[in-house]
PDB file of C-alpha atoms in Angstrom:
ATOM      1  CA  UNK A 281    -104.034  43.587 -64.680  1.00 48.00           C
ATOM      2  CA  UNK A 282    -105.225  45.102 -67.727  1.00 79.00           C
ATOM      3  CA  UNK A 283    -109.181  44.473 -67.213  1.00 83.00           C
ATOM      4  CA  UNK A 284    -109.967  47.957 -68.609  1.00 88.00           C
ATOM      5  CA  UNK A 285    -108.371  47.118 -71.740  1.00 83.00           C
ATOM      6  CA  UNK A 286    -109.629  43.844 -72.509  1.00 84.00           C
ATOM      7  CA  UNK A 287    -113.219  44.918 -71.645  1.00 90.00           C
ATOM      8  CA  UNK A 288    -112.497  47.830 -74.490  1.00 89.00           C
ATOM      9  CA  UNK A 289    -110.691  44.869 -76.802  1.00 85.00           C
ATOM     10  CA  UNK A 290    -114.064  42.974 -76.239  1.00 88.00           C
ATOM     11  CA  UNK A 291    -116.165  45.454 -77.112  1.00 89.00           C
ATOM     12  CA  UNK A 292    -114.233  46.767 -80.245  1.00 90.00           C
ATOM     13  CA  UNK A 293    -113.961  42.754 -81.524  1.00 86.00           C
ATOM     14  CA  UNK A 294    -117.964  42.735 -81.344  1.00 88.00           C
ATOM     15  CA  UNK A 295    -117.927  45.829 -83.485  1.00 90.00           C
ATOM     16  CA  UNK A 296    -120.138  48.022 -80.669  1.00 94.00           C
ATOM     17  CA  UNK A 297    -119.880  51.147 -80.091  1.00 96.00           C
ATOM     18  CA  UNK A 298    -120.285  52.189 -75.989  1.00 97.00           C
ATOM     19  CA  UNK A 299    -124.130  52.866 -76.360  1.00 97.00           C
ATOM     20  CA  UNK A 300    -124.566  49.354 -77.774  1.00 97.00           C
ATOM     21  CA  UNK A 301    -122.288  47.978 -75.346  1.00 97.00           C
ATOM     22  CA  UNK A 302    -123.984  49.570 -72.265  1.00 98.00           C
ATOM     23  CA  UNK A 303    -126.982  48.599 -73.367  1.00 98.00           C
ATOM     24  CA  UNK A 304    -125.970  45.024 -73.948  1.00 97.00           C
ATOM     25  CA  UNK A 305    -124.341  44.734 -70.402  1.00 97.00           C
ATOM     26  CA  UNK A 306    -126.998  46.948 -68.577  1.00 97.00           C
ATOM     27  CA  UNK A 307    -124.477  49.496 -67.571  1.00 97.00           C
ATOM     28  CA  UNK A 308    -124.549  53.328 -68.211  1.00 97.00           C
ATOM     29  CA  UNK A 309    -122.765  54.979 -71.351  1.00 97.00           C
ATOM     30  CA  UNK A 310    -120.576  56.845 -68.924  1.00 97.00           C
ATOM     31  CA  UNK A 311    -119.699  54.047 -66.910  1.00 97.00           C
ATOM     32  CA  UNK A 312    -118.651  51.891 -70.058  1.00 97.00           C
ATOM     33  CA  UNK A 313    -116.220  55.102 -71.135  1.00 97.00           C
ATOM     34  CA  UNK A 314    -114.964  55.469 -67.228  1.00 96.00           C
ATOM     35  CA  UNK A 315    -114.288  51.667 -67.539  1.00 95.00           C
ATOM     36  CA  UNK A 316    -112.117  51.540 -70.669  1.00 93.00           C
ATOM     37  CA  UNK A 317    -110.336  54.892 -69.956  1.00 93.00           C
ATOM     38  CA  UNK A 318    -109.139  53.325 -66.695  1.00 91.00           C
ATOM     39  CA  UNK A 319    -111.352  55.739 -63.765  1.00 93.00           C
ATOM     40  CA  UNK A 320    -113.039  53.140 -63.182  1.00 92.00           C
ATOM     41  CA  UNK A 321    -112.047  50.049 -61.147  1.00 90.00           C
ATOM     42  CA  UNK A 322    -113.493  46.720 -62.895  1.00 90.00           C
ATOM     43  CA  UNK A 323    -115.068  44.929 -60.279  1.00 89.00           C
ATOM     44  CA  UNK A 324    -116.214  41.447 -59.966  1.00 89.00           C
ATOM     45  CA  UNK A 325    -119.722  42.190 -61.026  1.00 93.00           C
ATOM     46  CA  UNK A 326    -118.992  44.344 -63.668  1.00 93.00           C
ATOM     47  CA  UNK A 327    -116.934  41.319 -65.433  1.00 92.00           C
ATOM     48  CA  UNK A 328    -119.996  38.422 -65.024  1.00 92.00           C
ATOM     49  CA  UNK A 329    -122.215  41.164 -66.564  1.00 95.00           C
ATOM     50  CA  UNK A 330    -119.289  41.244 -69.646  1.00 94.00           C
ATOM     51  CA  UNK A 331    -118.905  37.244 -69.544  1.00 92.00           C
ATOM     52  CA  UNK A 332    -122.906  37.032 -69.229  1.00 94.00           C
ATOM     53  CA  UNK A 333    -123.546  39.145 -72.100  1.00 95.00           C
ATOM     54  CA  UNK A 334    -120.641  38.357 -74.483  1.00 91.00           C
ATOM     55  CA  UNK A 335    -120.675  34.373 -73.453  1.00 90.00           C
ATOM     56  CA  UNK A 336    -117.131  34.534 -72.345  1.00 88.00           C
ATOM     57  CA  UNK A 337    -116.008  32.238 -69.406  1.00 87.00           C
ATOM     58  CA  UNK A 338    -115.091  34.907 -66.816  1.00 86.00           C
ATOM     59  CA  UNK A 339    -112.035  32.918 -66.546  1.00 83.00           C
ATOM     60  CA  UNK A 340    -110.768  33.848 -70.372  1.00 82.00           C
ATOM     61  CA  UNK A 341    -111.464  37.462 -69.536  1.00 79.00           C
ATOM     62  CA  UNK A 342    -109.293  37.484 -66.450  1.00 79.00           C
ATOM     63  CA  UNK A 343    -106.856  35.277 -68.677  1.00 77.00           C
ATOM     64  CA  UNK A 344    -107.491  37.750 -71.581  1.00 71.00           C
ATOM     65  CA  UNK A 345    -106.500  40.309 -69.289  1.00 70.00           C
ATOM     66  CA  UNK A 346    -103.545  38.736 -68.005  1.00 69.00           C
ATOM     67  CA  UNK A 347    -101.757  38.313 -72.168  1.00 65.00           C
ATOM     68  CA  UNK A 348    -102.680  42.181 -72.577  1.00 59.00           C
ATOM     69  CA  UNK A 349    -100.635  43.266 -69.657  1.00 59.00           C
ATOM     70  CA  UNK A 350     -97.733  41.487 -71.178  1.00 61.00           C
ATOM     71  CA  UNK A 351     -95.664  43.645 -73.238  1.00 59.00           C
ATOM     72  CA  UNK A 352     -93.775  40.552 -74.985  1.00 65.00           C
ATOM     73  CA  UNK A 353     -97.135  38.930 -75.488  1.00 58.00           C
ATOM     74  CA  UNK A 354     -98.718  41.658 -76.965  1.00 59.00           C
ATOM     75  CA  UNK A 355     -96.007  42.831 -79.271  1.00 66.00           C
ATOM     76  CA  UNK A 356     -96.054  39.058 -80.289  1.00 68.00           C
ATOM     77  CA  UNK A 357     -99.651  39.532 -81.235  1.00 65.00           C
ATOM     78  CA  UNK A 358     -99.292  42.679 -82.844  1.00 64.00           C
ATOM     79  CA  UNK A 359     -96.408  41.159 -84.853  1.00 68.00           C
ATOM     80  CA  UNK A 360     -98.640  38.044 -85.741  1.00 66.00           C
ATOM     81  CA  UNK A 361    -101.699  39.756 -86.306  1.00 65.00           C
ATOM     82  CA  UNK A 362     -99.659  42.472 -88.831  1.00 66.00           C
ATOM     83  CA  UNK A 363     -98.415  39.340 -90.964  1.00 69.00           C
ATOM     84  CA  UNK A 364    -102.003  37.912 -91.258  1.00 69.00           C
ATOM     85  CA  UNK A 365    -103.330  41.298 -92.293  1.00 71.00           C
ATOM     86  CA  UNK A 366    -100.871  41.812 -94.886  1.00 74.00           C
ATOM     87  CA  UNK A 367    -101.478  38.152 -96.334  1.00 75.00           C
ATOM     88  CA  UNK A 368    -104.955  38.241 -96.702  1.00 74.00           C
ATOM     89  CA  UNK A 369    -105.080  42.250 -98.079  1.00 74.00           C
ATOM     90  CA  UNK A 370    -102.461  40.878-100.656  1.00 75.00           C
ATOM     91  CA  UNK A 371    -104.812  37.676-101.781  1.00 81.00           C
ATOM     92  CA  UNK A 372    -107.412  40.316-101.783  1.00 80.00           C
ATOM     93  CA  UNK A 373    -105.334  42.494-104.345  1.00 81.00           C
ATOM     94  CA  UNK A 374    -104.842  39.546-106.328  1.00 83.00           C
ATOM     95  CA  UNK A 375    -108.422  38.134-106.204  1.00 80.00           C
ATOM     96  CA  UNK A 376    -109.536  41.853-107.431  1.00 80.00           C
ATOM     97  CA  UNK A 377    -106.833  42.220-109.972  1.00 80.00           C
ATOM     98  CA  UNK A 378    -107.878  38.710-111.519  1.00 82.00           C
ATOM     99  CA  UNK A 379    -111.463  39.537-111.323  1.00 79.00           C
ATOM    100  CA  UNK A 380    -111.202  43.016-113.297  1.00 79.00           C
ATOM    101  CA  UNK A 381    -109.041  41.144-116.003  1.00 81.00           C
ATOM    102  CA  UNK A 382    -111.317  38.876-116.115  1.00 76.00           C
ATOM    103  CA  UNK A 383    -114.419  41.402-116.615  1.00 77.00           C
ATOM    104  CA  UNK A 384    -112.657  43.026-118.994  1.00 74.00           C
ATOM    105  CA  UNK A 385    -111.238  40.539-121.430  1.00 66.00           C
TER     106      UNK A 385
END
């Protein structure tokens, strides 16, 4: 399993840095950076502090876990997520092109 990771992808999708997160799960600095580089082992108690203090079900973490492991799965959601991005940065292009005509008609 790829707990390391998804305790990393879970910290990086609340926008913390590893202080913030250490605090926030009552675990060192060093221990959160041991943790996500893999020298760690995640243990049982280290994941209810994560699903305690991000109000994740344990079981989506383990699940989380689980999809990141998957190669297929995660190229899917690279794929996916690369599309979306794309989309939205063109709309914004558009919104801001339309919005400077606009200002300066």
């Amino acid at each position: 399993m790829m707990l390391n990771e998804a305790l990393r992808l879970v910290r990086v999708f609340h926008d913390l840095n590893k202080t913030q997160t250490a605090n926030r799960v009552g675990l060192s600095k060093s221990y959160i950076t041991e943790l996500e580089r893999g020298d760690k082992k995640v243990s049982m108690e280290v994941l209810e502090k994560y699903a305690e203090a991000f109000s994740i079900p344990l079981s989506s973490l383990m699940f989380f876990a689980e999809q990141a492991a998957d190669p297929s799965t995660a190229e899917k959601t690279r794929t996916f997520v690369a599309g979306k991005t794309l989309k939205m940065l063109d709309w914004i292009s558009t919104v801001t092109a339309e919005r400077d005509e606009h200002e300066h008609a």
